[in-house]
Coordinates of C-alpha atoms in Angstrom, one line a residue:
Chain A
M298 CA -59.4 -20.2 130.2
P299 CA -62.3 -21.6 128.7
F300 CA -63.6 -24.2 131.3
G301 CA -67.0 -24.0 131.7
D302 CA -69.0 -26.9 132.5
R303 CA -67.7 -30.4 132.9
N304 CA -69.9 -33.4 132.8
N305 CA -68.7 -36.7 133.7
T306 CA -69.8 -39.4 131.5
A307 CA -67.3 -42.3 132.9
Q308 CA -66.9 -43.4 136.6
S309 CA -63.9 -43.0 137.9
F310 CA -61.2 -45.7 138.0
L311 CA -58.2 -44.3 138.6
S312 CA -55.5 -46.1 141.0
S313 CA -51.9 -46.9 141.0
S314 CA -51.8 -49.8 143.0
V315 CA -50.5 -52.9 141.4
E316 CA -53.9 -54.8 142.5
E317 CA -55.4 -52.0 140.7
R318 CA -53.6 -52.5 138.1
I319 CA -53.9 -56.2 137.5
K320 CA -58.0 -55.7 137.9
V321 CA -57.8 -52.8 135.3
R322 CA -55.8 -54.9 132.6
S323 CA -58.3 -58.2 133.0
R324 CA -61.0 -55.8 132.4
V325 CA -59.1 -54.4 129.4
T326 CA -58.6 -57.9 127.8
N327 CA -62.2 -57.5 127.0
P328 CA -63.9 -54.3 127.4
A329 CA -66.6 -54.6 124.7
T330 CA -70.0 -54.4 126.3
S331 CA -72.8 -55.8 124.5
L332 CA -75.3 -54.6 122.3
R333 CA -78.1 -56.4 124.8
K334 CA -76.5 -54.7 127.4
I335 CA -76.9 -51.1 126.4
A336 CA -80.2 -51.2 124.6
L337 CA -81.5 -53.2 128.0
S338 CA -79.7 -50.6 129.9
L339 CA -81.0 -47.8 128.0
V340 CA -84.8 -48.7 128.3
S341 CA -84.5 -49.7 132.3
L342 CA -83.1 -46.2 132.8
V343 CA -85.0 -44.3 131.0
T344 CA -88.1 -45.4 132.9
E345 CA -86.7 -45.2 136.0
A346 CA -88.2 -42.4 138.0
A347 CA -85.2 -42.2 140.7
H348 CA -83.2 -39.7 138.2
K349 CA -83.9 -36.2 138.4
K350 CA -85.0 -34.2 135.6
T351 CA -83.7 -30.7 134.2
S352 CA -86.6 -28.5 133.3
L353 CA -85.6 -28.7 130.0
Y354 CA -86.7 -32.4 129.9
D355 CA -89.7 -32.2 127.7
E356 CA -87.9 -30.3 125.4
H357 CA -85.2 -33.0 124.7
M358 CA -88.2 -35.8 124.6
R359 CA -89.8 -33.7 122.0
L360 CA -86.6 -33.3 120.3
G361 CA -86.2 -36.9 120.1
A362 CA -83.2 -37.0 122.4
K363 CA -81.6 -40.6 123.6
M364 CA -82.0 -39.6 127.3
V365 CA -79.0 -41.6 129.7
P366 CA -78.9 -41.1 133.6
F367 CA -75.7 -38.9 134.2
A368 CA -74.8 -38.3 137.7
G369 CA -78.2 -38.3 138.8
W370 CA -79.8 -36.8 136.4
L371 CA -81.3 -37.7 133.0
M372 CA -79.5 -35.9 130.2
P373 CA -79.6 -36.1 126.4
V374 CA -76.4 -38.0 125.5
Q375 CA -77.4 -37.1 121.9
Y376 CA -80.4 -36.0 119.4
T377 CA -79.7 -36.8 116.0
S378 CA -75.9 -38.2 116.1
I379 CA -72.6 -36.9 118.2
V380 CA -70.6 -36.2 115.0
E381 CA -73.2 -34.1 113.3
E382 CA -73.6 -32.5 116.9
H383 CA -69.9 -32.2 117.2
Q384 CA -69.5 -30.7 113.7
A385 CA -72.3 -28.1 114.2
V386 CA -70.2 -26.5 117.3
R387 CA -67.3 -26.7 115.4
N388 CA -68.5 -25.0 112.4
N389 CA -71.7 -23.4 113.4
V390 CA -73.5 -22.8 116.5
G391 CA -74.7 -25.5 119.2
V392 CA -76.7 -25.4 122.1
F393 CA -76.4 -27.7 125.0
D394 CA -78.5 -27.8 128.4
I395 CA -76.4 -28.1 131.3
S396 CA -79.1 -27.3 133.7
H397 CA -77.7 -30.3 136.0
M398 CA -74.4 -28.4 136.9
G399 CA -74.5 -27.0 140.5
Q400 CA -74.6 -23.5 141.2
F401 CA -73.5 -22.3 144.6
V402 CA -73.4 -18.4 145.9
A403 CA -71.2 -17.5 148.5
A404 CA -71.6 -14.1 150.0
T405 CA -70.3 -12.2 152.6
P406 CA -73.1 -11.3 155.1
P407 CA -74.4 -7.5 154.6
S408 CA -73.3 -6.8 158.3
Q409 CA -69.7 -7.7 157.6
R410 CA -69.7 -5.3 154.3
V411 CA -67.3 -3.0 155.3
G412 CA -64.2 -1.8 153.1
G413 CA -61.2 -4.2 152.8
E414 CA -61.3 -8.0 151.8
G415 CA -64.4 -9.5 152.5
A416 CA -65.8 -12.6 154.8
A417 CA -66.4 -14.5 151.2
A418 CA -62.8 -13.6 149.4
T419 CA -60.9 -14.5 152.2
W420 CA -62.8 -18.0 153.0
L421 CA -62.8 -19.1 149.3
N422 CA -59.4 -18.7 149.0
S423 CA -58.9 -21.1 152.0
M424 CA -60.6 -23.5 150.0
L425 CA -60.1 -23.1 146.7
T426 CA -56.7 -23.3 144.9
N427 CA -56.7 -20.4 142.5
N428 CA -56.5 -16.8 143.9
V429 CA -59.7 -14.9 143.6
D430 CA -58.4 -12.1 144.9
K431 CA -57.5 -11.4 141.2
L432 CA -61.0 -11.1 140.1
D433 CA -62.4 -7.8 139.7
V434 CA -66.3 -7.8 139.7
G435 CA -67.7 -9.5 136.5
M436 CA -64.7 -11.7 136.3
G437 CA -64.7 -15.7 136.4
Q438 CA -61.6 -18.6 136.9
Y439 CA -60.8 -22.1 136.2
T440 CA -60.2 -23.5 140.2
F441 CA -60.1 -26.7 142.3
L442 CA -61.6 -27.8 145.0
L443 CA -59.6 -30.3 146.9
N444 CA -58.9 -32.7 149.4
D445 CA -56.8 -32.7 153.0
R446 CA -54.4 -35.1 150.2
G447 CA -54.5 -32.4 147.7
G448 CA -56.9 -34.8 145.3
I449 CA -59.4 -33.4 143.2
I450 CA -62.8 -33.2 144.4
D451 CA -64.0 -31.0 142.0
D452 CA -63.0 -28.4 139.0
L453 CA -65.2 -25.4 138.8
I454 CA -65.6 -21.8 137.6
V455 CA -65.7 -19.4 140.4
Y456 CA -67.4 -16.0 139.3
R457 CA -67.3 -12.8 141.5
I458 CA -70.6 -11.3 140.7
D459 CA -70.9 -8.7 142.7
E460 CA -68.6 -6.9 145.3
Q461 CA -69.1 -9.4 147.8
K462 CA -70.6 -12.2 146.3
Y463 CA -69.2 -15.3 144.3
L464 CA -71.2 -17.9 142.1
L465 CA -69.8 -21.3 142.0
V466 CA -70.6 -23.4 138.8
V467 CA -69.8 -26.9 139.8
N468 CA -70.0 -30.8 138.2
A469 CA -73.4 -32.3 138.9
A470 CA -71.8 -35.2 139.5
R471 CA -69.9 -33.5 142.9
A472 CA -72.4 -31.1 143.3
D473 CA -73.4 -32.8 146.7
E474 CA -70.1 -33.7 147.9
G475 CA -68.5 -30.3 147.2
F476 CA -71.2 -28.5 148.9
A477 CA -70.8 -30.4 152.1
W478 CA -67.3 -30.6 152.2
L479 CA -67.7 -26.5 151.5
Q480 CA -70.4 -26.6 154.6
N481 CA -68.1 -28.6 156.9
H482 CA -65.5 -26.3 156.8
L483 CA -67.5 -23.5 157.2
N484 CA -69.2 -24.8 160.2
E485 CA -65.4 -25.2 161.6
R486 CA -64.7 -21.8 161.1
R487 CA -67.7 -20.5 162.3
S488 CA -67.2 -22.6 165.8
L489 CA -63.6 -20.9 166.1
D490 CA -65.7 -17.9 165.7
R491 CA -64.6 -16.3 163.1
V492 CA -66.1 -14.0 160.5
P493 CA -68.6 -16.1 158.5
C494 CA -69.5 -16.1 154.9
N495 CA -72.8 -17.5 153.7
L496 CA -72.8 -20.2 151.3
T497 CA -76.3 -21.5 149.4
S498 CA -76.8 -23.7 146.7
R499 CA -79.3 -22.5 144.0
S500 CA -79.1 -25.4 142.1
T501 CA -82.7 -26.4 142.1
N502 CA -83.8 -23.2 141.3
F503 CA -81.6 -22.3 138.4
G504 CA -81.0 -23.9 135.0
A505 CA -78.3 -23.4 132.5
V506 CA -77.4 -23.4 129.1
A507 CA -74.4 -23.3 126.9
I508 CA -74.4 -21.8 123.1
Q509 CA -71.1 -22.3 122.0
G510 CA -69.6 -22.4 118.0
P511 CA -67.7 -19.8 115.8
R512 CA -71.5 -18.3 115.1
S513 CA -72.3 -17.8 119.0
M514 CA -72.1 -14.7 119.1
A515 CA -74.2 -13.7 116.1
L516 CA -76.9 -15.9 118.4
F517 CA -76.0 -13.8 121.7
H518 CA -77.0 -10.6 119.6
A519 CA -79.8 -12.1 118.3
L520 CA -81.1 -12.7 121.5
F521 CA -80.2 -9.9 123.1
G522 CA -80.3 -7.0 121.0
K523 CA -77.7 -5.6 119.0
D524 CA -76.5 -3.0 121.1
I525 CA -76.0 -5.4 124.1
E526 CA -72.2 -5.4 124.8
L527 CA -70.6 -9.4 124.8
P528 CA -68.7 -10.3 127.6
A529 CA -65.0 -10.3 127.6
R530 CA -63.6 -13.6 127.6
N531 CA -64.1 -15.4 131.1
H532 CA -66.6 -12.7 132.3
I533 CA -70.3 -12.3 133.5
V534 CA -72.8 -9.6 133.3
D535 CA -76.3 -9.7 133.6
V536 CA -78.1 -9.0 130.4
P537 CA -82.2 -8.3 130.1
F538 CA -84.1 -11.1 128.2
G539 CA -87.9 -10.5 128.2
T540 CA -88.8 -9.4 131.7
T541 CA -86.3 -11.3 133.5
D542 CA -82.7 -10.6 134.0
V543 CA -80.0 -13.4 132.9
S544 CA -76.7 -14.2 133.5
V545 CA -74.0 -14.5 130.8
A546 CA -70.4 -16.0 130.6
R547 CA -68.4 -15.7 128.0
T548 CA -66.9 -19.6 129.1
G549 CA -67.5 -23.2 127.7
Y550 CA -66.4 -26.4 127.4
T551 CA -65.6 -27.0 123.5
G552 CA -62.6 -24.9 122.5
E553 CA -64.8 -22.6 120.3
D554 CA -65.9 -19.1 121.1
G555 CA -69.4 -19.0 123.2
I556 CA -71.6 -18.4 126.1
E557 CA -72.7 -19.8 129.0
V558 CA -76.4 -18.7 130.4
F559 CA -77.7 -19.0 133.8
F560 CA -81.5 -18.3 134.5
P561 CA -84.1 -19.1 137.4
A562 CA -85.5 -22.2 136.2
N563 CA -88.8 -21.3 135.2
D564 CA -86.9 -19.1 131.9
A565 CA -85.5 -22.6 131.2
V566 CA -88.0 -23.3 128.2
K567 CA -88.3 -20.0 126.9
F568 CA -84.7 -19.0 126.7
W569 CA -84.1 -22.6 125.1
S570 CA -86.8 -22.3 122.4
A571 CA -85.4 -18.7 121.9
A572 CA -82.0 -20.1 121.0
L573 CA -83.2 -22.7 118.7
E574 CA -85.8 -20.3 117.0
R575 CA -83.4 -18.0 116.5
G576 CA -80.1 -19.9 115.9
K577 CA -82.3 -21.6 113.1
P578 CA -80.8 -19.0 110.4
L579 CA -77.2 -20.0 111.8
G580 CA -77.5 -23.7 112.0
I581 CA -78.0 -24.5 115.2
K582 CA -78.1 -27.9 116.9
P583 CA -79.1 -29.2 120.1
C584 CA -76.3 -30.8 121.2
G585 CA -76.1 -33.6 123.8
L586 CA -73.2 -34.8 126.5
G587 CA -71.9 -37.2 123.7
A588 CA -71.0 -34.4 121.4
R589 CA -69.5 -32.2 124.7
D590 CA -67.3 -35.0 125.3
T591 CA -65.6 -35.3 122.1
L592 CA -65.2 -31.5 122.2
R593 CA -63.5 -31.0 125.0
L594 CA -61.4 -33.8 124.7
E595 CA -59.6 -32.4 121.5
M596 CA -59.1 -29.7 123.4
C597 CA -57.7 -31.8 126.3
Y598 CA -60.1 -30.4 129.1
P599 CA -59.9 -32.6 131.8
L600 CA -63.2 -34.7 132.9
N601 CA -64.3 -34.9 136.3
G602 CA -64.1 -38.6 137.0
S603 CA -62.6 -39.9 134.2
D604 CA -59.3 -37.3 133.8
L605 CA -59.6 -36.1 137.6
S606 CA -60.2 -37.6 141.0
P607 CA -59.6 -37.7 144.7
E608 CA -56.3 -39.9 144.1
R609 CA -55.2 -37.3 141.8
N610 CA -54.0 -33.9 141.9
P611 CA -53.7 -30.6 139.8
I612 CA -50.1 -30.8 139.3
E613 CA -50.2 -34.3 138.2
A614 CA -53.1 -33.6 136.0
G615 CA -50.9 -30.9 134.4
L616 CA -53.3 -27.9 135.9
G617 CA -50.8 -26.4 138.1
F618 CA -51.6 -23.0 136.4
F619 CA -54.8 -22.9 138.5
V620 CA -53.0 -23.3 141.8
D621 CA -51.8 -20.3 143.6
L622 CA -48.9 -21.8 146.0
A623 CA -48.1 -18.1 147.1
K624 CA -51.3 -17.8 148.8
P625 CA -50.1 -18.9 152.6
D626 CA -52.7 -21.6 153.3
F627 CA -55.7 -23.3 151.4
V628 CA -56.9 -27.1 152.1
G629 CA -54.3 -29.3 150.2
R630 CA -52.0 -27.1 150.0
D631 CA -49.0 -28.9 151.7
A632 CA -49.6 -32.1 149.8
L633 CA -49.2 -30.0 146.2
V634 CA -46.3 -28.2 147.5
K635 CA -45.0 -31.4 148.1
T636 CA -45.7 -32.9 144.8
K637 CA -44.1 -29.8 143.0
E638 CA -40.7 -30.1 145.3
F639 CA -40.4 -33.5 144.2
G640 CA -42.2 -33.6 140.8
P641 CA -45.1 -36.1 140.4
R642 CA -44.8 -39.9 139.8
E643 CA -47.5 -39.6 136.8
K644 CA -48.5 -37.0 134.7
L645 CA -51.9 -36.6 132.4
V646 CA -50.6 -36.7 129.2
P647 CA -52.4 -36.1 126.0
F648 CA -52.1 -38.7 123.1
R649 CA -52.7 -39.6 119.5
M650 CA -52.9 -42.9 117.9
K651 CA -50.0 -43.4 114.8
E652 CA -52.2 -45.4 112.7
K653 CA -56.0 -45.8 111.9
G654 CA -56.9 -48.2 114.1
P655 CA -59.4 -49.4 116.9
P656 CA -60.1 -46.1 119.0
P657 CA -58.4 -46.2 122.4
R658 CA -61.1 -45.9 125.7
P659 CA -61.1 -45.4 129.6
H660 CA -59.0 -48.1 131.7
Y661 CA -56.9 -49.2 128.6
A662 CA -53.5 -50.3 129.7
V663 CA -50.5 -48.0 128.5
F664 CA -47.3 -49.5 127.8
R665 CA -43.5 -48.8 126.9
N666 CA -41.2 -51.4 125.9
G667 CA -43.5 -53.9 126.9
A668 CA -43.8 -52.6 130.8
C669 CA -47.3 -51.0 131.8
I670 CA -46.8 -46.9 132.5
G671 CA -50.0 -45.6 133.1
E672 CA -53.7 -46.1 132.0
V673 CA -56.1 -44.2 129.7
T674 CA -58.6 -42.0 131.4
S675 CA -60.2 -40.4 127.9
G676 CA -60.7 -41.9 124.5
T677 CA -62.4 -41.7 121.3
L678 CA -62.3 -41.0 117.9
S679 CA -61.9 -37.6 117.3
P680 CA -64.6 -36.5 115.0
S681 CA -62.8 -33.3 113.8
L682 CA -59.6 -35.2 112.9
N683 CA -61.4 -38.7 112.6
W684 CA -58.5 -40.3 114.4
G685 CA -58.0 -41.8 117.5
I686 CA -57.1 -39.5 120.6
G687 CA -57.0 -39.5 124.4
M688 CA -55.5 -38.9 127.5
A689 CA -53.9 -40.8 130.2
Y690 CA -51.9 -41.2 132.9
V691 CA -48.2 -42.2 132.5
S692 CA -45.0 -42.2 134.8
S693 CA -43.4 -39.1 134.7
A694 CA -40.0 -40.3 132.5
H695 CA -42.7 -41.1 129.4
A696 CA -44.8 -38.1 129.9
K697 CA -42.4 -35.8 127.4
I698 CA -44.0 -34.6 124.3
G699 CA -43.3 -37.2 121.5
A700 CA -42.6 -40.0 123.9
E701 CA -43.8 -43.2 122.5
I702 CA -46.3 -44.9 123.8
D703 CA -48.6 -48.5 123.2
I704 CA -52.4 -48.5 124.3
E705 CA -53.2 -52.2 124.7
I706 CA -56.7 -52.7 123.1
R707 CA -57.9 -55.9 123.3
G708 CA -54.6 -57.8 124.2
Q709 CA -52.9 -55.9 121.2
K710 CA -50.6 -53.2 121.5
F711 CA -51.2 -50.0 119.1
A712 CA -48.5 -47.1 118.9
A713 CA -49.4 -43.8 120.1
T714 CA -47.5 -40.5 120.7
V715 CA -47.6 -37.9 123.3
E716 CA -48.9 -35.1 121.9
K717 CA -48.9 -31.5 123.3
K718 CA -52.3 -29.6 124.6
P719 CA -54.6 -29.3 122.5
L720 CA -55.3 -32.2 120.4
Y721 CA -57.4 -30.5 117.7
R722 CA -56.4 -27.0 116.0
K723 CA -59.0 -25.1 114.1
P724 CA -57.6 -24.6 110.9
A725 CA -56.8 -21.0 110.3
S726 CA -59.5 -19.5 108.6
Chain B
M207 CA -87.4 -49.4 113.1
I208 CA -87.1 -51.8 110.7
I209 CA -86.9 -55.4 111.2
P210 CA -87.0 -57.4 107.7
D211 CA -89.4 -60.8 108.1
D212 CA -87.6 -62.8 106.1
L213 CA -84.3 -63.0 108.3
L214 CA -83.8 -64.3 112.0
Y215 CA -82.9 -62.6 115.1
T216 CA -80.7 -63.1 118.6
E217 CA -81.3 -61.2 121.7
S218 CA -78.3 -59.6 121.3
H219 CA -79.9 -57.6 118.3
E220 CA -77.7 -59.6 115.3
W221 CA -79.7 -60.3 112.4
I222 CA -79.1 -63.9 110.5
K223 CA -79.7 -64.4 106.8
R224 CA -79.5 -68.1 105.4
E225 CA -77.7 -68.5 102.3
G226 CA -77.6 -72.3 101.6
E227 CA -75.5 -73.9 103.6
N228 CA -74.0 -70.6 105.0
V229 CA -75.7 -67.3 107.2
R230 CA -75.1 -63.9 106.8
V231 CA -74.8 -61.8 110.2
G232 CA -74.8 -58.1 110.6
I233 CA -76.5 -55.8 113.6
T234 CA -80.0 -54.5 113.5
D235 CA -81.4 -51.3 112.5
H236 CA -82.3 -50.7 116.1
A237 CA -78.9 -52.1 117.3
Q238 CA -77.3 -49.2 115.2
S239 CA -79.4 -46.3 115.6
E240 CA -78.5 -47.5 119.9
L241 CA -75.2 -47.3 118.9
T242 CA -75.0 -44.4 116.5
D243 CA -72.0 -43.3 114.7
V244 CA -70.0 -46.5 113.8
V245 CA -66.4 -45.8 113.6
Y246 CA -64.8 -48.7 113.8
V247 CA -65.4 -52.4 113.0
E248 CA -62.6 -55.3 114.1
L249 CA -63.8 -58.2 111.7
P250 CA -63.5 -61.8 113.0
K251 CA -60.8 -63.9 111.2
L252 CA -61.6 -66.0 108.6
E253 CA -61.7 -70.1 109.2
R254 CA -62.0 -69.5 112.7
Q255 CA -64.4 -72.0 114.5
V256 CA -67.0 -70.6 116.7
N257 CA -69.8 -71.6 119.2
P258 CA -73.1 -69.8 119.8
K259 CA -72.9 -66.5 121.9
E260 CA -69.1 -66.3 121.3
P261 CA -68.0 -62.7 121.0
I262 CA -66.1 -63.0 117.4
A263 CA -66.4 -59.2 116.1
V264 CA -66.1 -55.7 117.8
V265 CA -68.6 -52.8 116.8
E266 CA -67.0 -49.2 118.1
S267 CA -69.4 -46.1 118.0
V268 CA -68.1 -42.7 118.8
K269 CA -69.2 -43.4 122.3
A270 CA -68.4 -47.1 123.2
A271 CA -66.9 -50.7 122.2
S272 CA -69.4 -53.5 121.4
D273 CA -69.0 -57.0 120.9
I274 CA -71.1 -58.9 118.2
Y275 CA -71.5 -62.4 118.5
A276 CA -71.7 -65.9 116.9
P277 CA -75.5 -66.7 116.5
V278 CA -74.4 -70.4 115.8
K279 CA -72.0 -72.9 115.7
G280 CA -69.9 -72.7 112.3
T281 CA -66.9 -71.3 110.6
V282 CA -66.3 -67.9 109.4
V283 CA -66.1 -67.9 105.4
E284 CA -66.3 -64.4 104.9
A285 CA -66.0 -61.1 106.6
N286 CA -67.0 -57.7 105.2
K287 CA -63.6 -55.6 104.3
A288 CA -65.7 -52.7 103.2
L289 CA -66.1 -52.1 106.9
E290 CA -62.5 -51.2 107.4
S291 CA -62.4 -48.4 105.6
D292 CA -66.2 -47.3 105.9
A293 CA -67.9 -48.6 109.4
G294 CA -70.5 -46.2 108.8
L295 CA -72.2 -48.5 106.4
I296 CA -73.5 -50.2 109.4
N297 CA -75.4 -47.3 109.9
R298 CA -76.4 -46.5 106.7
E299 CA -77.4 -50.1 105.3
P300 CA -77.3 -52.1 108.5
Y301 CA -79.4 -55.3 106.6
G302 CA -77.3 -54.4 103.2
Q303 CA -73.8 -53.2 102.4
G304 CA -73.5 -52.9 106.4
W305 CA -73.2 -57.1 107.0
I306 CA -70.4 -57.9 109.1
F307 CA -69.3 -61.9 108.3
V308 CA -70.7 -65.0 106.9
L309 CA -70.5 -68.5 108.7
K310 CA -71.0 -71.9 107.3
I311 CA -73.0 -73.4 109.9
E312 CA -72.4 -77.3 110.9
N313 CA -76.0 -77.9 111.7
P314 CA -79.4 -76.3 110.5
D315 CA -81.3 -77.1 113.3
D316 CA -79.5 -74.8 115.1
L317 CA -81.4 -71.6 113.7
K318 CA -84.3 -73.3 115.4
N319 CA -83.0 -71.2 118.3
L320 CA -83.3 -67.9 116.9
K321 CA -86.0 -65.2 117.2
D322 CA -88.4 -64.6 114.1
A323 CA -88.8 -61.1 113.3
S324 CA -92.3 -60.6 115.3
A325 CA -90.2 -62.1 118.5
Y326 CA -87.6 -60.0 117.9
K327 CA -90.0 -57.1 117.6
K328 CA -91.7 -58.1 120.8
Q329 CA -88.2 -57.9 122.4
I330 CA -87.4 -54.1 121.9
G331 CA -91.1 -53.0 122.0

């Protein structure tokens, strides 16, 4: 599954309690923010020094990017235009700085590496929903880190980068929390005198860039050489770049073919510049978080903090495929078994507006025959379809494909239809 | 950023052009560039009576929805229907075809409360 990296653009406001609903609805009556507020916040936040900068910060400034605070980082939201950057990825190729994402390494200590299942695999299988035993060396899988109630702390990709070594690529917004959660469980395990696993974060020493779009494979060869073999989908390989090796994964968050490249932070500028330079004949554009969000939403890839939260579990989110309930135990399993048995009360569904009109936005209320049945978690005007699209949690009775729903926008209801994933399909070429 | 000298401005980034008893209102070049890619505009209803700083229109970009405020007390006499089919006019011609509405003003003295080009320029730095 092509879920590579995820970027949070909106804070979570998911709750199903009546009180919270009322709050949501009163916010929805007038959700527009003033231009002044937007402009002020941009100015004050850019000058704020508290935010972390990736190794590519100076490159973004040189390219004239609009920088915004995001998950504790200052990140480019766009360089020229969200729509143009979006189209560059759909039609040619785009490059994204994803250095803000967390990178953890879990490994079996050398002394323990004697045949059979390693400590790292055993431990990861007790912490993550998917089954790492399915991974050969060089393969990656989409998976979840849950709390004890089955709620989602983070969605991530775990790559098996060596026999006894795994790379976890996590969301920037949840990197600290996720690492602490993993670390606490590891310590508990140690105190129980069970075989330990080593867990380290290499987030500050490593950077990453995503190259996405139909021409990204041509750029791969332009960067690494004609004879270098591409990793297969969801696989990761080490490839020489100049004097160092970089890791190239065939993953992404856009629905296009593409790669995500991980490298020591020192090499970030060199790699970024090379990608832009050699991508020039291919029509490359540097792309920001804005385009990343519209691209992923067209594909119905969830965004942690908007579509996923500690109050939602993977089954409600329609992502049970990445949960292996056949595993005897993992954190959150009991809650998921229950949800599966009784069926989720609410489900995350993609929807499309019926008429041209105002685009749906997060936190707008969803109605059916006058009754509030849910809440939008992601919404935008799809640049590919030039049409309003989104995702919402709605009560399961109304979650069927084709169900008619209404989205309340500034006090007025607009008709929409529950759709199948993805909301955008590439025209056959 | 273009800030025409012959217009008046609000702190909330609307521009105001005096046309006899009326004022024409839109959003500034700076505002459209901050908003980026305008995709939808909700226009005010004709004949609506408005007060200064009352939100009466909404400009939506790919990213967000933003309120547009009435700069002075008055009555809506025109709304730019062209924006319904081509909201991008706001990006391409913020001071021209991208105007949003026209108000018949009640008291021309109210215009004294608005900023001139140099004050607005100072505001956005």
